[in-house]
Coordinates of N, CA and C and ligand atoms in Angstrom, one line a residue:
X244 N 6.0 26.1 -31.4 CA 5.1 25.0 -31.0 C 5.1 24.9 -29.5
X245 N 4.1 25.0 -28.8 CA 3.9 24.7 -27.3 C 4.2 23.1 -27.3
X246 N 4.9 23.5 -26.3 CA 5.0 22.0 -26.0 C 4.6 21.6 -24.5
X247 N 3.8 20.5 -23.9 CA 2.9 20.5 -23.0 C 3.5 19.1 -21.9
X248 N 5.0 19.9 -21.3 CA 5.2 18.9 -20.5 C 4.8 18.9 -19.1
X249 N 4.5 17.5 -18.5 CA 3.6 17.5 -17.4 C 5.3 17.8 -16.1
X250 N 5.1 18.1 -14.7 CA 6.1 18.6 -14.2 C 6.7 17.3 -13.6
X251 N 6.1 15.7 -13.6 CA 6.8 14.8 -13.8 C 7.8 14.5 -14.8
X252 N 7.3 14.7 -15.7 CA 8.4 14.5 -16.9 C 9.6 15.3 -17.0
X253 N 9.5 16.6 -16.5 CA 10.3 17.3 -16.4 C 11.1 17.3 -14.9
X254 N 11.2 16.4 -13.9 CA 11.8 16.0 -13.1 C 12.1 14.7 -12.8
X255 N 11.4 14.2 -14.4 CA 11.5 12.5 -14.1 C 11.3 12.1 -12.8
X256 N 10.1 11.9 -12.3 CA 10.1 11.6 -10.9 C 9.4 10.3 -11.3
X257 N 8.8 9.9 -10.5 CA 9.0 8.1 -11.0 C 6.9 8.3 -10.4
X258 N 5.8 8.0 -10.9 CA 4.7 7.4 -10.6 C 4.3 6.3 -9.8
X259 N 3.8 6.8 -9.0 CA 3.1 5.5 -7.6 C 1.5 5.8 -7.5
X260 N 0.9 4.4 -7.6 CA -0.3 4.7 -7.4 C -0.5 4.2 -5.8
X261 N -1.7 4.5 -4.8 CA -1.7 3.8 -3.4 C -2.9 3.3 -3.3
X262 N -2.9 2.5 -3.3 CA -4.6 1.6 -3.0 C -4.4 1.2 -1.4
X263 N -5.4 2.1 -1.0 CA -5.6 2.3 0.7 C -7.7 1.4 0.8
X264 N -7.9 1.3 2.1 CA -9.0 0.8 3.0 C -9.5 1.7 3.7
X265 N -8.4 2.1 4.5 CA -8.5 3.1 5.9 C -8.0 3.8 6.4
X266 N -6.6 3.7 7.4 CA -6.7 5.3 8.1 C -5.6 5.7 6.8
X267 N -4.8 5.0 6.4 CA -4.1 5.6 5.4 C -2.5 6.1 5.9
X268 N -2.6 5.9 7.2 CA -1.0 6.0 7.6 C 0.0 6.5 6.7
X269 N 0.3 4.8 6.4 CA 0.9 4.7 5.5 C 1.3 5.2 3.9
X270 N 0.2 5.2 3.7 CA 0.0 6.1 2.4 C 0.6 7.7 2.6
X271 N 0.0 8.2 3.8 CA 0.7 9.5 4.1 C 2.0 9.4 4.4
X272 N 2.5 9.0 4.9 CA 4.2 8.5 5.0 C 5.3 8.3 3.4
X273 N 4.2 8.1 2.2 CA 5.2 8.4 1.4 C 4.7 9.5 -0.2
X274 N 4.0 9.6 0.9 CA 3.3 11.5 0.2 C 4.0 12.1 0.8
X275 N 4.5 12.2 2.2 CA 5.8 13.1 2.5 C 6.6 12.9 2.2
X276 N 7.4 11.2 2.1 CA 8.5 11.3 1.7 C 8.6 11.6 0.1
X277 N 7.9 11.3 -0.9 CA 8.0 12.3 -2.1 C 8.0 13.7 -2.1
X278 N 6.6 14.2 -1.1 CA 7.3 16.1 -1.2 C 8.4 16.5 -0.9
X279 N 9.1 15.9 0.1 CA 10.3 16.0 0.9 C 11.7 15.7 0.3
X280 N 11.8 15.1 -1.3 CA 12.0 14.5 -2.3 C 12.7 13.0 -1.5
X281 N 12.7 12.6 -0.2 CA 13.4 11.7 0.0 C 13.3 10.7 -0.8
X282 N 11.9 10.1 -2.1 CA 12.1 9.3 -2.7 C 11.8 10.4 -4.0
X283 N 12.0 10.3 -5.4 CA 12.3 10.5 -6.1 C 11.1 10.1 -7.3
X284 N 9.7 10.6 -6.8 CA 8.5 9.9 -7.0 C 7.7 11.1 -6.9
X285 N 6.6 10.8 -7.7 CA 5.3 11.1 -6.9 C 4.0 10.7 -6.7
X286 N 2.9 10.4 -5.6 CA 1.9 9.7 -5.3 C 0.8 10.5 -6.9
X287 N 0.6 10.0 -8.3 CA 0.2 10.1 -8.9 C -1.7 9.6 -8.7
X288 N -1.9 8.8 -8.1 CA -3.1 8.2 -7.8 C -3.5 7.7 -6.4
X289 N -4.6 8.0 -5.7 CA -4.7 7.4 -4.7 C -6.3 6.1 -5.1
X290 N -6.7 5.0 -4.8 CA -7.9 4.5 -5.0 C -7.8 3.9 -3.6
X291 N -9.6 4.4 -3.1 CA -9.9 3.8 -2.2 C -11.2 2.9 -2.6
X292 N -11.3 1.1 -2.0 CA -12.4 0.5 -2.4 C -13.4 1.3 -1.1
X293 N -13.3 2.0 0.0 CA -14.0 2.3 1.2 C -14.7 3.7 0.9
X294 N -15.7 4.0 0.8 CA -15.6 5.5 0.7 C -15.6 6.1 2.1
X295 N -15.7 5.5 2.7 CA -15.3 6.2 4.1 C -13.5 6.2 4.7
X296 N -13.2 5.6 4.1 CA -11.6 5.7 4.6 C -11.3 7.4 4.5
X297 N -10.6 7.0 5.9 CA -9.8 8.3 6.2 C -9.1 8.9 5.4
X298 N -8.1 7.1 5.0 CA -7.1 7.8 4.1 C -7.1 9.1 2.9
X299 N -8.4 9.0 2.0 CA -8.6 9.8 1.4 C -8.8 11.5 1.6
X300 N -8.7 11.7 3.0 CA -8.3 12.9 3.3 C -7.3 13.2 2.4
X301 N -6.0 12.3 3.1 CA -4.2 12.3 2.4 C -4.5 13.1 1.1
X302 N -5.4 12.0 0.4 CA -5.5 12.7 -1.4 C -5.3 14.2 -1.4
X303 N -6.8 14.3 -1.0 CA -7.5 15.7 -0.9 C -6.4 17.0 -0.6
X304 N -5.8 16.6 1.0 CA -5.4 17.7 1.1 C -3.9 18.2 0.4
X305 N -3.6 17.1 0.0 CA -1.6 17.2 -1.2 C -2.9 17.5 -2.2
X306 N -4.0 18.1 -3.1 CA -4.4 17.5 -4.5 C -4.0 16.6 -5.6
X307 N -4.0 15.1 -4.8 CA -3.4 14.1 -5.6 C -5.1 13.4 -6.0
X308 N -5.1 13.2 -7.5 CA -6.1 12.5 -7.8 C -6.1 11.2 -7.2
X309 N -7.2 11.3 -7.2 CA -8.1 9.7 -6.4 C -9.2 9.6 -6.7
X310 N -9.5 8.3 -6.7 CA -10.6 7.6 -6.9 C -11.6 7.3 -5.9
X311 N -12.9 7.1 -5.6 CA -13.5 5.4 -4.7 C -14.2 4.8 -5.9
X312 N -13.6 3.6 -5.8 CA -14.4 2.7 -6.5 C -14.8 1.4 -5.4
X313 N -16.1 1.6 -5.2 CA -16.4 0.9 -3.5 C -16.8 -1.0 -4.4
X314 N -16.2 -1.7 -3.6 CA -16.3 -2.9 -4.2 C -18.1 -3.5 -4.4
X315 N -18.9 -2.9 -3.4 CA -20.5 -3.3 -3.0 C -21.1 -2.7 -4.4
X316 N -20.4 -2.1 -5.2 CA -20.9 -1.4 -6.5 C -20.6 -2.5 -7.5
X317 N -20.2 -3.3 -7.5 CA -19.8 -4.8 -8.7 C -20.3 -5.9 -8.1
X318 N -20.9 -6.4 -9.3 CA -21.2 -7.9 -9.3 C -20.0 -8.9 -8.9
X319 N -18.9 -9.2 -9.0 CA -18.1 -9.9 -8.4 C -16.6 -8.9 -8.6
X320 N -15.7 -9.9 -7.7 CA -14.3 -9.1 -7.4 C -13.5 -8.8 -9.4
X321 N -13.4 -9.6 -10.0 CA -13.2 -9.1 -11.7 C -14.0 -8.1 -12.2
X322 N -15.6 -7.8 -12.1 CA -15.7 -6.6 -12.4 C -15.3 -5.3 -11.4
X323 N -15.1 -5.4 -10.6 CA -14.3 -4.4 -9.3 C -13.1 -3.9 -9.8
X324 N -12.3 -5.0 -9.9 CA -10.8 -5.3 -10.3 C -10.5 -4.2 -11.7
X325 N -11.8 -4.9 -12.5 CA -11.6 -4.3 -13.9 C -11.8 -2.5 -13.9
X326 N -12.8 -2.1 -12.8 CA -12.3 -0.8 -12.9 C -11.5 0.1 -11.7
X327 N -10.5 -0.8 -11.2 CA -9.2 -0.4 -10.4 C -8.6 -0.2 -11.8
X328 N -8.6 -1.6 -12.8 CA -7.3 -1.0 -13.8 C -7.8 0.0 -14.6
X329 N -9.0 0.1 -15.0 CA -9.1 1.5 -15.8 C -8.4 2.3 -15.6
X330 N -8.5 2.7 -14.2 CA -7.9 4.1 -13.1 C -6.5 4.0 -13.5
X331 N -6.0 2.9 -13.1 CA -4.4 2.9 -13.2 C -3.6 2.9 -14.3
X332 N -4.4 2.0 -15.6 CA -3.9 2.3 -16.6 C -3.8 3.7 -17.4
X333 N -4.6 4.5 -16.9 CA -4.5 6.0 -17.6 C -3.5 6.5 -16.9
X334 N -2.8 6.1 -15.9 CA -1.7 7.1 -15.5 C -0.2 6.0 -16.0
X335 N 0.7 6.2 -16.1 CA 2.0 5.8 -16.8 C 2.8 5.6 -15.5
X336 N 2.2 4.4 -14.7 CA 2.7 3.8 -13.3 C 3.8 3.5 -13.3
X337 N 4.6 3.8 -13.0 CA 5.8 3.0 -12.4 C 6.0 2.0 -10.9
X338 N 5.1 2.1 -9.8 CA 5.1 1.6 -8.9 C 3.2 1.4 -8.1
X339 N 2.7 0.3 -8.1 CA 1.6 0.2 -7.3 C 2.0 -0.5 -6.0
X340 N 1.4 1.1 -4.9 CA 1.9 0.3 -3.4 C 0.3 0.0 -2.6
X341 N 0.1 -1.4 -2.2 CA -1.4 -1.2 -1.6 C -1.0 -1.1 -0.2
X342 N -1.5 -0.3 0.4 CA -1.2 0.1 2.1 C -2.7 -0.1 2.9
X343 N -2.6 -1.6 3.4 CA -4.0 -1.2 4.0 C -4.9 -1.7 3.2
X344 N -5.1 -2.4 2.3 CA -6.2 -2.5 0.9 C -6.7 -3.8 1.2
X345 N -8.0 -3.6 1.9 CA -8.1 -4.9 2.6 C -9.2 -5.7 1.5
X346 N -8.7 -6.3 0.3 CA -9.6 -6.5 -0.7 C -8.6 -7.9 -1.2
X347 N -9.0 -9.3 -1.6 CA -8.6 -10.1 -2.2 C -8.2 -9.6 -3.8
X348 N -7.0 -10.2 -4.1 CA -7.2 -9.6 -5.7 C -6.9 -11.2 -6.1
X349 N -7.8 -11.1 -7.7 CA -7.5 -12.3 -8.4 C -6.5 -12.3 -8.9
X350 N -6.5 -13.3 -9.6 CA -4.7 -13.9 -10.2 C -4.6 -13.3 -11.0
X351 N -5.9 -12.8 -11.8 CA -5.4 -12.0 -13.1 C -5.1 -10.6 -12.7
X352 N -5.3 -9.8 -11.6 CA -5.5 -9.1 -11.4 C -3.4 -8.8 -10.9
X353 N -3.0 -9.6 -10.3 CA -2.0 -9.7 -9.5 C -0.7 -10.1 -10.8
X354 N -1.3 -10.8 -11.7 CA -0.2 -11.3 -12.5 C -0.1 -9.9 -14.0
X355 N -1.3 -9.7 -13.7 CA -1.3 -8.3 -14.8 C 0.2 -6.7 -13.8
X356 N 0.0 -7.0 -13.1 CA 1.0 -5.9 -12.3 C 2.0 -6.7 -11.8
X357 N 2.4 -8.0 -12.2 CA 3.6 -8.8 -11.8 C 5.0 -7.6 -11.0
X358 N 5.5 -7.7 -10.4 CA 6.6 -7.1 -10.5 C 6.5 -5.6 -10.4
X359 N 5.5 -5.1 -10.6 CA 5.4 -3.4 -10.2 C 4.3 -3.2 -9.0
X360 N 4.0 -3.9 -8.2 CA 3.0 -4.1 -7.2 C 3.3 -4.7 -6.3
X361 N 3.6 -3.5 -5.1 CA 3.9 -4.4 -3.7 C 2.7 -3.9 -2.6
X362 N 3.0 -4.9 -0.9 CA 1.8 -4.7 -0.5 C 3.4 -4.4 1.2
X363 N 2.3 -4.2 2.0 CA 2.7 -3.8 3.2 C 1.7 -4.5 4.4
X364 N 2.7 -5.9 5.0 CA 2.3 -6.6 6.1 C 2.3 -6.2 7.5
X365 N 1.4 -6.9 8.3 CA 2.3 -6.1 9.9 C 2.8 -7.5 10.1
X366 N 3.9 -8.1 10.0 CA 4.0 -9.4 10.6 C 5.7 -9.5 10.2
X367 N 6.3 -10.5 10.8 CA 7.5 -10.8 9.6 C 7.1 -12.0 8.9
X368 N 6.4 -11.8 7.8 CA 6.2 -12.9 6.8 C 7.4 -14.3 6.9
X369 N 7.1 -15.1 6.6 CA 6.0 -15.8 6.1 C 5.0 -16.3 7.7
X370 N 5.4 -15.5 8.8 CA 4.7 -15.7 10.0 C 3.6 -14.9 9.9
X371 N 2.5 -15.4 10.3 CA 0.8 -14.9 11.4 C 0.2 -13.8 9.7
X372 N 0.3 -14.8 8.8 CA -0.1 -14.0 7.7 C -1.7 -13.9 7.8
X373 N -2.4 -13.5 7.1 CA -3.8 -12.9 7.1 C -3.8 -12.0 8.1
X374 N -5.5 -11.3 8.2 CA -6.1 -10.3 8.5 C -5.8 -9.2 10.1
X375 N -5.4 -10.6 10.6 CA -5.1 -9.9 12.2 C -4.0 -10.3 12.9
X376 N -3.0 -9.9 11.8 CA -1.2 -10.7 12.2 C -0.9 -10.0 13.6
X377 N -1.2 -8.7 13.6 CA -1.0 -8.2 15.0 C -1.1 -9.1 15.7
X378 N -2.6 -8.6 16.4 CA -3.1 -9.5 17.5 C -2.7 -10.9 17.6
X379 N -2.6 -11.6 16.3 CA -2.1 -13.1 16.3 C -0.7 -12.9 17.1
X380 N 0.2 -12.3 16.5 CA 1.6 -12.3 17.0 C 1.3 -11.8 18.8
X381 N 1.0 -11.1 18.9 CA 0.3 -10.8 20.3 C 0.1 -12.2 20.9
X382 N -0.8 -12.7 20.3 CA -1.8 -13.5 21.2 C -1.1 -15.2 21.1
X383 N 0.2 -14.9 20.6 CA 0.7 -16.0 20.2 C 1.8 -15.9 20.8
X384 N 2.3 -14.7 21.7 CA 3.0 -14.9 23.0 C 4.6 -14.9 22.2
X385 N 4.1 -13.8 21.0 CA 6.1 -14.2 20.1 C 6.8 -13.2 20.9
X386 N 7.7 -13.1 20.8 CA 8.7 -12.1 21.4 C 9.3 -11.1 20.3
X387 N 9.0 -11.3 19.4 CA 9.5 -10.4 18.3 C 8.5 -10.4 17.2
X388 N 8.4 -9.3 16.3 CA 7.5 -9.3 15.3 C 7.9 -8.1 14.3
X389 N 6.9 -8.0 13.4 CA 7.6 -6.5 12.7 C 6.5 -6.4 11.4
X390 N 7.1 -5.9 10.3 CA 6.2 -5.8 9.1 C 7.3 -6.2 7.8
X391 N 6.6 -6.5 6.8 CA 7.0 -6.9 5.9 C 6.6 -5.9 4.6
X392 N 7.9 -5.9 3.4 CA 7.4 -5.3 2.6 C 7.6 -6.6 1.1
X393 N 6.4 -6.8 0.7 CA 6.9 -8.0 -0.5 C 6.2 -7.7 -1.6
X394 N 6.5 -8.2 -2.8 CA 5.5 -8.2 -4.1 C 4.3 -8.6 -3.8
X395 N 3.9 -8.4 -4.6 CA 2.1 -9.3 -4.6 C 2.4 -10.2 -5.7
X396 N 1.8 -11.6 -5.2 CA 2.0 -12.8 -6.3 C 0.4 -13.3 -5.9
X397 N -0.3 -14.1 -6.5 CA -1.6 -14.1 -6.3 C -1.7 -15.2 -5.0
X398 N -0.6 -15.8 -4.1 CA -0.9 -16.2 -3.3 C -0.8 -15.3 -2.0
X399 N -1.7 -14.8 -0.8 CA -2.1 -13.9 -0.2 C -0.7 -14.1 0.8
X400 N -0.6 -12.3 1.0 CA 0.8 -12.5 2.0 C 2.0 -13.6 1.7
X401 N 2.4 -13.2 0.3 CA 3.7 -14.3 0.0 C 3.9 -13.1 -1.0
X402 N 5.0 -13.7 -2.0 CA 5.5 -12.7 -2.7 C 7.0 -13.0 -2.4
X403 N 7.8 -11.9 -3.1 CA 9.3 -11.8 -3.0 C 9.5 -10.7 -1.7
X404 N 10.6 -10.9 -0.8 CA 10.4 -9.9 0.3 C 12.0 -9.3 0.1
X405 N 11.5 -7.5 0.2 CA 11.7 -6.4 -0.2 C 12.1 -6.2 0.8
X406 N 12.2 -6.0 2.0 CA 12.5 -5.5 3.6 C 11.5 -6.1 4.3
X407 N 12.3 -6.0 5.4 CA 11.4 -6.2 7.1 C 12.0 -5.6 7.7
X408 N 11.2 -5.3 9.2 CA 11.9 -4.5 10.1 C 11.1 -6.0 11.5
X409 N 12.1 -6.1 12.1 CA 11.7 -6.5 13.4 C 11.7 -5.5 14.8
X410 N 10.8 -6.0 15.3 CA 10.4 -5.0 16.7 C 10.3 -5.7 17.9
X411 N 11.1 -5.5 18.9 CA 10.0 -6.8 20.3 C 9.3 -6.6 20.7
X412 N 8.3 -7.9 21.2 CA 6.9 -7.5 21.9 C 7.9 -7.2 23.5
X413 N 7.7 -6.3 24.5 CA 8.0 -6.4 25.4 C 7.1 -6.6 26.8
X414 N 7.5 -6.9 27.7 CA 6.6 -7.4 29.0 C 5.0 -6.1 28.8
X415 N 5.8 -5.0 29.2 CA 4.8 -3.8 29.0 C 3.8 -3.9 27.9
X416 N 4.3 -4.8 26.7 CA 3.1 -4.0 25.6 C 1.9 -4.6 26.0
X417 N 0.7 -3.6 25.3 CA -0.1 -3.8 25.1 C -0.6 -4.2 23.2
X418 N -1.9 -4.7 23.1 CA -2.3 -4.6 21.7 C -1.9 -3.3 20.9
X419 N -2.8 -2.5 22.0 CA -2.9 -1.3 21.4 C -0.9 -0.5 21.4
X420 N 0.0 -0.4 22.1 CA 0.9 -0.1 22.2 C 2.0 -1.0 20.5
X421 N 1.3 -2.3 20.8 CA 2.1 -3.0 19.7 C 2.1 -2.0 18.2
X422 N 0.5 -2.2 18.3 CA -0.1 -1.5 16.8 C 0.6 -0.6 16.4
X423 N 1.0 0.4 17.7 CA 1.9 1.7 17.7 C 3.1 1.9 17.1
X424 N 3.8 0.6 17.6 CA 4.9 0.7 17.6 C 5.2 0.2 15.9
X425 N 4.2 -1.0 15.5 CA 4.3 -1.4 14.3 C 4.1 -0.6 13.3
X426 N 3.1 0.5 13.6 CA 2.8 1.6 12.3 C 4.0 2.2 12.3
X427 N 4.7 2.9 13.4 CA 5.9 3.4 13.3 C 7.1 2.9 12.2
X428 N 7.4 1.3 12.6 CA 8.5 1.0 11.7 C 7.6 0.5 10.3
X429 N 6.3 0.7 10.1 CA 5.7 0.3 8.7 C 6.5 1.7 7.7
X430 N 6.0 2.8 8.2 CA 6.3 3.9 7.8 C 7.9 4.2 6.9
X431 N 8.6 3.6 8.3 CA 10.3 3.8 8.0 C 10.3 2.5 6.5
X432 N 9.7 1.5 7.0 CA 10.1 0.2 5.8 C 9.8 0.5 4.8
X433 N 8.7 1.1 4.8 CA 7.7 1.4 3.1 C 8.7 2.4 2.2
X434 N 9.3 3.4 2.9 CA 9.9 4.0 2.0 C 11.2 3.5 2.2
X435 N 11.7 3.1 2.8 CA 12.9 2.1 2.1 C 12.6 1.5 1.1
X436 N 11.7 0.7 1.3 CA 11.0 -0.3 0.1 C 11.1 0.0 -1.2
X437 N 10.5 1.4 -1.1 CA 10.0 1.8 -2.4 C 11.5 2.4 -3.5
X438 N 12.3 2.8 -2.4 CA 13.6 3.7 -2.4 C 14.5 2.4 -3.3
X439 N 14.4 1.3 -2.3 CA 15.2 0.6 -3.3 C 14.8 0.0 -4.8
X440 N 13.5 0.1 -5.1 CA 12.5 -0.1 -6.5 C 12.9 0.8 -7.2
X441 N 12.8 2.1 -6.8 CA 12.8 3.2 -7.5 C 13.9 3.7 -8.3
Ligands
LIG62 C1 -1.0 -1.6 8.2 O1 -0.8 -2.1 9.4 C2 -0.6 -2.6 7.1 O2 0.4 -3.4 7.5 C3 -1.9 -3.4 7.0 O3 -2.9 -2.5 7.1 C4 -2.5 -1.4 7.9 C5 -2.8 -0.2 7.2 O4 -2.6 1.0 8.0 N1 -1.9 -4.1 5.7 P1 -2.8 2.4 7.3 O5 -4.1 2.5 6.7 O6 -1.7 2.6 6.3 O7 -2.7 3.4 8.5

């Protein structure tokens, strides 16, 4: 009898789905660190709500299945929601990481993936939370800042926190220099993150 094991199962590698926006950095940062086996995983799914996001190159060029499911295609964020989980329920997840997923999720949406769903901030939480922590921490003259890695709980940018990294703003930076520096340690934190989950 053929038996029809997939090459996860036979390396037990652990399933991550990445619900990306945009350029996807991040998301590429632990597509290498899985090829690379530094984590012990593989990016099983990618969903973008953008169909223009970069990120989905990432997919394409590793052949990792992905989705767009563009939100402007639903009548409200629950029917949207409802077919993110379609997608994800067919694969046998072990970890949902959103990188970049610039989409509100409801409570049902957040309390259905309790505990297997984390997100990736630029800020050190519970500081300059929402949409433009950068620039806020910038423009708020902090001397230190960083990113955060935490659960998703249905209150926005809160959660249980999984790592940070701090970085200083220094006399020299700029916005654009900060962003730099921030994507850099997002990269290093996210797969720590995931490393200690996993
Ligand atoms: C990151 O700065 C992340 O903290 C924020 O959105 C950005 C996504 O960058 N939530 P990328 O798409 O992973 O390059």
């Amino acid at each position: 009898m053929a038996i029809n094991q997939s090459s996860s199962n036979q390396t037990n590698k652990k399933k991550i789905a990445v619900l990306i926006s945009g350029t996807g950095s991040n998301l590429k940062a632990i597509i290498d660190a899985c090829l690379n086996n530094e984590i012990n995983a593989e990016v099983a799914l990618v969903i973008s709500n953008n169909p223009d996001a970069f990120g989905i190159n990432h997919a394409k060029d590793n052949n990792i299945p992905y989705a767009i499911i563009n939100h402007k295609n639903f009548k409200d964020r629950r029917e949207f929601e409802i077919e993110i989980e379609k997608q994800l329920d067919q694969k046998d997840l072990d970890l949902i990481c959103l990188a970049g997923f610039m989409r509100i999720l409801t409570a049902d949406f957040t309390k259905k993936y309790h505990g297997r769903m984390i997100n990736i901030h630029p800020s050190l939480l519970p500081k300059f939370k929402g949409a433009n922590a950068i620039e806020d921490a910038f423009n708020a003259g902090a001397v230190e800042t960083g990113c955060t890695i935490h659960y998703v709980i249905p209150e926005i940018d809160s959660g249980d926190i999984i790592i940070q990294k701090a970085i200083a703003i220094d006399k020299y930076d700029d916005l654009a220099s900060l962003k730099n520096k921030i994507h850099q340690i997002e990269h290093l934190a996210y797969i720590e993150a995931i490393k200690k989950i996993l």
